[in-house]
């Protein structure tokens, strides 16, 4: 076991994370971090649901953006999945899903402004790429035999609808419902760039020190996600999707001249706009790479590797909380609540809260990424251990954990971890908007300085970096023969 390929790979990643710690900015810079943390938890246990008049509107718009964005993304993703076998389609889908929803929102804000279309497209575009990949994988696993039994001359579309869809309908429906939960988190954080969702009011309450209001918003958001099985019913979904556009709000009108100017002028590199040609473009690119892209890439990779290993450690500590092989029903119920909170809170929101409490450094980002992703994988691994039957004389306590359960779930644990590697990279990049010196910091700075040409190059670099990490993760999973499985 000690010298198995999975263990050796794990030790390599731990070594890389420890090396990365030498260059990471890990510190608490606020003067009274524990007092601030105490005030925050006091606000959570004493929530104020009635002071903020916009809370109901924020929740409705959070739901509306999620439903419309996910619905549009699922339809486009399904259509793309039908031709996903073609290389150009796979490259296109990999590119659009590699760019985070907040980056898409920042792009659309520049020419659509604070219009509902900005939020809808920011969710729908990356989700189209995600849906296309996952739907394609689900469809590829369908048994082709029923299609051969249909009468000769049956058209392609009827053959597809009657022989393939019924066999995988349950998987398609389950994954789409799961992606809706992810859409709610994505919708909530769009408020941090000014759209009228929950994140907008949460940021406002925190900046004013109104922790009871912020606590009320977080509690309502947790309840919204925890009760999804009760109110997200197949018969009600058409009603939700048809009604959601009416709750998006009107926003500001779109100035189509801004749209044309963005694509014909704003994103054209400055030397080309000024007629300097390639002679001016090369120094411009060199300056961008040396002063912004390379530092951003370096910090993004460092933070990603530390967060990946921290996620793995937290997962191994968390899954016993809900495993039937440890503790009683009360402990498992408490564990479920903790993991629901961890995985339901968007990384961006967690990082924002911790940055307010601990000050700007990589520490809040590492903790936020580890808590969220560890909560997701810990929940999945914990459920997997519940299907394992132990022999009557199996050891108990620490020995049961160390010698019975961890070896049996370790390959699944690594598969989930490497699958989320690219997702952690996407989140690491976007956390730069909060002031951490990852690629998102330089993207946001370029946009704030109305240098959209530089911002677009940096976003392109971010997408290519994510595609590279995704390819490397798939290569490692394939070399270790780890089963791949889609997660949010």
mmCIF file with all atom_site columns, C-alpha atoms in Angstrom, residues 266-383:
data_model
loop_
_atom_site.group_PDB
_atom_site.id
_atom_site.type_symbol
_atom_site.label_atom_id
_atom_site.label_alt_id
_atom_site.label_comp_id
_atom_site.label_asym_id
_atom_site.label_entity_id
_atom_site.label_seq_id
_atom_site.pdbx_PDB_ins_code
_atom_site.Cartn_x
_atom_site.Cartn_y
_atom_site.Cartn_z
_atom_site.occupancy
_atom_site.B_iso_or_equiv
_atom_site.pdbx_formal_charge
_atom_site.auth_seq_id
_atom_site.auth_comp_id
_atom_site.auth_asym_id
_atom_site.auth_atom_id
_atom_site.pdbx_PDB_model_num
ATOM 1   C CA . UNK A 1 266 ? -11.958 48.290 -26.598 1.00 0.00 ? 266 UNK A CA 1
ATOM 2   C CA . UNK A 1 267 ? -10.496 44.771 -26.745 1.00 0.00 ? 267 UNK A CA 1
ATOM 3   C CA . UNK A 1 268 ? -8.120  45.501 -29.625 1.00 0.00 ? 268 UNK A CA 1
ATOM 4   C CA . UNK A 1 269 ? -4.570  45.718 -28.182 1.00 0.00 ? 269 UNK A CA 1
ATOM 5   C CA . UNK A 1 270 ? -3.543  49.320 -27.659 1.00 0.00 ? 270 UNK A CA 1
ATOM 6   C CA . UNK A 1 271 ? -0.556  49.277 -30.067 1.00 0.00 ? 271 UNK A CA 1
ATOM 7   C CA . UNK A 1 272 ? -2.789  48.012 -32.878 1.00 0.00 ? 272 UNK A CA 1
ATOM 8   C CA . UNK A 1 273 ? -5.380  50.717 -32.168 1.00 0.00 ? 273 UNK A CA 1
ATOM 9   C CA . UNK A 1 274 ? -2.665  53.360 -32.390 1.00 0.00 ? 274 UNK A CA 1
ATOM 10  C CA . UNK A 1 275 ? -1.307  51.980 -35.663 1.00 0.00 ? 275 UNK A CA 1
ATOM 11  C CA . UNK A 1 276 ? 2.016   50.805 -34.215 1.00 0.00 ? 276 UNK A CA 1
ATOM 12  C CA . UNK A 1 277 ? 1.613   47.310 -35.674 1.00 0.00 ? 277 UNK A CA 1
ATOM 13  C CA . UNK A 1 278 ? 3.693   44.318 -34.597 1.00 0.00 ? 278 UNK A CA 1
ATOM 14  C CA . UNK A 1 279 ? 6.625   46.560 -33.663 1.00 0.00 ? 279 UNK A CA 1
ATOM 15  C CA . UNK A 1 280 ? 4.562   48.054 -30.847 1.00 0.00 ? 280 UNK A CA 1
ATOM 16  C CA . UNK A 1 281 ? 2.625   44.871 -30.020 1.00 0.00 ? 281 UNK A CA 1
ATOM 17  C CA . UNK A 1 282 ? 5.616   42.793 -28.913 1.00 0.00 ? 282 UNK A CA 1
ATOM 18  C CA . UNK A 1 283 ? 6.831   45.231 -26.196 1.00 0.00 ? 283 UNK A CA 1
ATOM 19  C CA . UNK A 1 284 ? 3.198   45.618 -25.056 1.00 0.00 ? 284 UNK A CA 1
ATOM 20  C CA . UNK A 1 285 ? 2.798   41.854 -24.709 1.00 0.00 ? 285 UNK A CA 1
ATOM 21  C CA . UNK A 1 286 ? 6.182   41.552 -23.002 1.00 0.00 ? 286 UNK A CA 1
ATOM 22  C CA . UNK A 1 287 ? 5.221   44.164 -20.415 1.00 0.00 ? 287 UNK A CA 1
ATOM 23  C CA . UNK A 1 288 ? 1.874   42.442 -19.822 1.00 0.00 ? 288 UNK A CA 1
ATOM 24  C CA . UNK A 1 289 ? 3.453   39.021 -19.366 1.00 0.00 ? 289 UNK A CA 1
ATOM 25  C CA . UNK A 1 290 ? 6.293   40.126 -17.081 1.00 0.00 ? 290 UNK A CA 1
ATOM 26  C CA . UNK A 1 291 ? 4.405   42.512 -14.814 1.00 0.00 ? 291 UNK A CA 1
ATOM 27  C CA . UNK A 1 292 ? 0.953   40.916 -14.666 1.00 0.00 ? 292 UNK A CA 1
ATOM 28  C CA . UNK A 1 293 ? 0.496   37.506 -16.308 1.00 0.00 ? 293 UNK A CA 1
ATOM 29  C CA . UNK A 1 294 ? 3.517   35.670 -14.874 1.00 0.00 ? 294 UNK A CA 1
ATOM 30  C CA . UNK A 1 295 ? 3.059   36.927 -11.272 1.00 0.00 ? 295 UNK A CA 1
ATOM 31  C CA . UNK A 1 296 ? -0.650  36.095 -11.550 1.00 0.00 ? 296 UNK A CA 1
ATOM 32  C CA . UNK A 1 297 ? 0.049   32.593 -12.894 1.00 0.00 ? 297 UNK A CA 1
ATOM 33  C CA . UNK A 1 298 ? 2.666   31.965 -10.183 1.00 0.00 ? 298 UNK A CA 1
ATOM 34  C CA . UNK A 1 299 ? 0.364   32.975 -7.340  1.00 0.00 ? 299 UNK A CA 1
ATOM 35  C CA . UNK A 1 300 ? -2.616  31.146 -8.870  1.00 0.00 ? 300 UNK A CA 1
ATOM 36  C CA . UNK A 1 301 ? -0.659  27.879 -9.149  1.00 0.00 ? 301 UNK A CA 1
ATOM 37  C CA . UNK A 1 302 ? 0.805   28.211 -5.642  1.00 0.00 ? 302 UNK A CA 1
ATOM 38  C CA . UNK A 1 303 ? -2.585  28.868 -4.066  1.00 0.00 ? 303 UNK A CA 1
ATOM 39  C CA . UNK A 1 304 ? -4.231  26.093 -6.098  1.00 0.00 ? 304 UNK A CA 1
ATOM 40  C CA . UNK A 1 305 ? -1.727  23.431 -5.018  1.00 0.00 ? 305 UNK A CA 1
ATOM 41  C CA . UNK A 1 306 ? -1.959  24.388 -1.338  1.00 0.00 ? 306 UNK A CA 1
ATOM 42  C CA . UNK A 1 307 ? -5.758  24.467 -1.488  1.00 0.00 ? 307 UNK A CA 1
ATOM 43  C CA . UNK A 1 308 ? -5.876  21.096 -3.316  1.00 0.00 ? 308 UNK A CA 1
ATOM 44  C CA . UNK A 1 309 ? -3.898  19.309 -0.609  1.00 0.00 ? 309 UNK A CA 1
ATOM 45  C CA . UNK A 1 310 ? -5.777  21.143 2.159   1.00 0.00 ? 310 UNK A CA 1
ATOM 46  C CA . UNK A 1 311 ? -9.021  19.964 0.524   1.00 0.00 ? 311 UNK A CA 1
ATOM 47  C CA . UNK A 1 312 ? -7.751  16.386 0.535   1.00 0.00 ? 312 UNK A CA 1
ATOM 48  C CA . UNK A 1 313 ? -6.768  16.522 4.214   1.00 0.00 ? 313 UNK A CA 1
ATOM 49  C CA . UNK A 1 314 ? -10.086 18.080 5.199   1.00 0.00 ? 314 UNK A CA 1
ATOM 50  C CA . UNK A 1 315 ? -11.989 15.464 3.176   1.00 0.00 ? 315 UNK A CA 1
ATOM 51  C CA . UNK A 1 316 ? -10.255 12.601 4.978   1.00 0.00 ? 316 UNK A CA 1
ATOM 52  C CA . UNK A 1 317 ? -11.122 14.229 8.306   1.00 0.00 ? 317 UNK A CA 1
ATOM 53  C CA . UNK A 1 318 ? -14.714 15.055 7.314   1.00 0.00 ? 318 UNK A CA 1
ATOM 54  C CA . UNK A 1 319 ? -16.153 11.895 5.782   1.00 0.00 ? 319 UNK A CA 1
ATOM 55  C CA . UNK A 1 320 ? -16.361 9.983  9.128   1.00 0.00 ? 320 UNK A CA 1
ATOM 56  C CA . UNK A 1 321 ? -18.786 12.685 10.330  1.00 0.00 ? 321 UNK A CA 1
ATOM 57  C CA . UNK A 1 322 ? -21.579 11.174 8.201   1.00 0.00 ? 322 UNK A CA 1
ATOM 58  C CA . UNK A 1 323 ? -20.364 7.577  7.942   1.00 0.00 ? 323 UNK A CA 1
ATOM 59  C CA . UNK A 1 324 ? -22.544 4.931  9.597   1.00 0.00 ? 324 UNK A CA 1
ATOM 60  C CA . UNK A 1 325 ? -19.360 3.167  10.713  1.00 0.00 ? 325 UNK A CA 1
ATOM 61  C CA . UNK A 1 326 ? -18.588 5.905  13.234  1.00 0.00 ? 326 UNK A CA 1
ATOM 62  C CA . UNK A 1 327 ? -20.739 7.385  15.993  1.00 0.00 ? 327 UNK A CA 1
ATOM 63  C CA . UNK A 1 328 ? -24.491 7.420  16.428  1.00 0.00 ? 328 UNK A CA 1
ATOM 64  C CA . UNK A 1 329 ? -27.402 9.141  14.667  1.00 0.00 ? 329 UNK A CA 1
ATOM 65  C CA . UNK A 1 330 ? -26.964 12.429 16.556  1.00 0.00 ? 330 UNK A CA 1
ATOM 66  C CA . UNK A 1 331 ? -23.325 12.729 15.547  1.00 0.00 ? 331 UNK A CA 1
ATOM 67  C CA . UNK A 1 332 ? -24.135 11.911 11.908  1.00 0.00 ? 332 UNK A CA 1
ATOM 68  C CA . UNK A 1 333 ? -26.945 14.469 11.861  1.00 0.00 ? 333 UNK A CA 1
ATOM 69  C CA . UNK A 1 334 ? -24.554 17.131 13.189  1.00 0.00 ? 334 UNK A CA 1
ATOM 70  C CA . UNK A 1 335 ? -22.005 16.042 10.589  1.00 0.00 ? 335 UNK A CA 1
ATOM 71  C CA . UNK A 1 336 ? -24.556 16.351 7.798   1.00 0.00 ? 336 UNK A CA 1
ATOM 72  C CA . UNK A 1 337 ? -25.428 19.881 8.920   1.00 0.00 ? 337 UNK A CA 1
ATOM 73  C CA . UNK A 1 338 ? -21.763 20.915 8.999   1.00 0.00 ? 338 UNK A CA 1
ATOM 74  C CA . UNK A 1 339 ? -21.056 19.466 5.556   1.00 0.00 ? 339 UNK A CA 1
ATOM 75  C CA . UNK A 1 340 ? -24.206 21.020 4.078   1.00 0.00 ? 340 UNK A CA 1
ATOM 76  C CA . UNK A 1 341 ? -23.085 24.428 5.339   1.00 0.00 ? 341 UNK A CA 1
ATOM 77  C CA . UNK A 1 342 ? -19.537 23.912 4.017   1.00 0.00 ? 342 UNK A CA 1
ATOM 78  C CA . UNK A 1 343 ? -20.535 22.744 0.544   1.00 0.00 ? 343 UNK A CA 1
ATOM 79  C CA . UNK A 1 344 ? -23.496 25.120 0.172   1.00 0.00 ? 344 UNK A CA 1
ATOM 80  C CA . UNK A 1 345 ? -21.496 28.278 0.849   1.00 0.00 ? 345 UNK A CA 1
ATOM 81  C CA . UNK A 1 346 ? -19.758 29.493 -2.335  1.00 0.00 ? 346 UNK A CA 1
ATOM 82  C CA . UNK A 1 347 ? -15.975 29.682 -2.040  1.00 0.00 ? 347 UNK A CA 1
ATOM 83  C CA . UNK A 1 348 ? -16.127 33.337 -3.019  1.00 0.00 ? 348 UNK A CA 1
ATOM 84  C CA . UNK A 1 349 ? -18.497 34.153 -0.152  1.00 0.00 ? 349 UNK A CA 1
ATOM 85  C CA . UNK A 1 350 ? -16.403 32.188 2.349   1.00 0.00 ? 350 UNK A CA 1
ATOM 86  C CA . UNK A 1 351 ? -13.213 33.909 1.180   1.00 0.00 ? 351 UNK A CA 1
ATOM 87  C CA . UNK A 1 352 ? -14.890 37.317 1.337   1.00 0.00 ? 352 UNK A CA 1
ATOM 88  C CA . UNK A 1 353 ? -16.069 36.719 4.928   1.00 0.00 ? 353 UNK A CA 1
ATOM 89  C CA . UNK A 1 354 ? -12.668 35.444 6.062   1.00 0.00 ? 354 UNK A CA 1
ATOM 90  C CA . UNK A 1 355 ? -10.870 38.341 4.366   1.00 0.00 ? 355 UNK A CA 1
ATOM 91  C CA . UNK A 1 356 ? -12.999 40.777 6.362   1.00 0.00 ? 356 UNK A CA 1
ATOM 92  C CA . UNK A 1 357 ? -12.104 38.918 9.571   1.00 0.00 ? 357 UNK A CA 1
ATOM 93  C CA . UNK A 1 358 ? -8.432  38.045 8.973   1.00 0.00 ? 358 UNK A CA 1
ATOM 94  C CA . UNK A 1 359 ? -7.225  40.628 6.478   1.00 0.00 ? 359 UNK A CA 1
ATOM 95  C CA . UNK A 1 360 ? -5.826  40.218 2.940   1.00 0.00 ? 360 UNK A CA 1
ATOM 96  C CA . UNK A 1 361 ? -3.578  37.193 2.417   1.00 0.00 ? 361 UNK A CA 1
ATOM 97  C CA . UNK A 1 362 ? -3.773  33.732 0.880   1.00 0.00 ? 362 UNK A CA 1
ATOM 98  C CA . UNK A 1 363 ? -4.927  32.195 4.172   1.00 0.00 ? 363 UNK A CA 1
ATOM 99  C CA . UNK A 1 364 ? -8.641  33.099 3.796   1.00 0.00 ? 364 UNK A CA 1
ATOM 100 C CA . UNK A 1 365 ? -8.603  31.755 0.234   1.00 0.00 ? 365 UNK A CA 1
ATOM 101 C CA . UNK A 1 366 ? -6.988  28.441 1.249   1.00 0.00 ? 366 UNK A CA 1
ATOM 102 C CA . UNK A 1 367 ? -9.460  27.942 4.101   1.00 0.00 ? 367 UNK A CA 1
ATOM 103 C CA . UNK A 1 368 ? -12.446 28.895 1.915   1.00 0.00 ? 368 UNK A CA 1
ATOM 104 C CA . UNK A 1 369 ? -11.449 26.570 -0.923  1.00 0.00 ? 369 UNK A CA 1
ATOM 105 C CA . UNK A 1 370 ? -10.670 23.690 1.447   1.00 0.00 ? 370 UNK A CA 1
ATOM 106 C CA . UNK A 1 371 ? -13.925 24.052 3.393   1.00 0.00 ? 371 UNK A CA 1
ATOM 107 C CA . UNK A 1 372 ? -16.156 24.186 0.332   1.00 0.00 ? 372 UNK A CA 1
ATOM 108 C CA . UNK A 1 373 ? -14.475 21.471 -1.715  1.00 0.00 ? 373 UNK A CA 1
ATOM 109 C CA . UNK A 1 374 ? -13.730 19.318 1.328   1.00 0.00 ? 374 UNK A CA 1
ATOM 110 C CA . UNK A 1 375 ? -17.419 19.535 2.244   1.00 0.00 ? 375 UNK A CA 1
ATOM 111 C CA . UNK A 1 376 ? -18.443 18.345 -1.221  1.00 0.00 ? 376 UNK A CA 1
ATOM 112 C CA . UNK A 1 377 ? -15.975 15.451 -1.468  1.00 0.00 ? 377 UNK A CA 1
ATOM 113 C CA . UNK A 1 378 ? -16.365 14.534 2.207   1.00 0.00 ? 378 UNK A CA 1
ATOM 114 C CA . UNK A 1 379 ? -20.117 14.192 1.693   1.00 0.00 ? 379 UNK A CA 1
ATOM 115 C CA . UNK A 1 380 ? -19.645 11.967 -1.380  1.00 0.00 ? 380 UNK A CA 1
ATOM 116 C CA . UNK A 1 381 ? -16.999 9.747  0.254   1.00 0.00 ? 381 UNK A CA 1
ATOM 117 C CA . UNK A 1 382 ? -19.031 9.503  3.465   1.00 0.00 ? 382 UNK A CA 1
ATOM 118 C CA . UNK A 1 383 ? -22.037 8.265  1.488   1.00 0.00 ? 383 UNK A CA 1
#
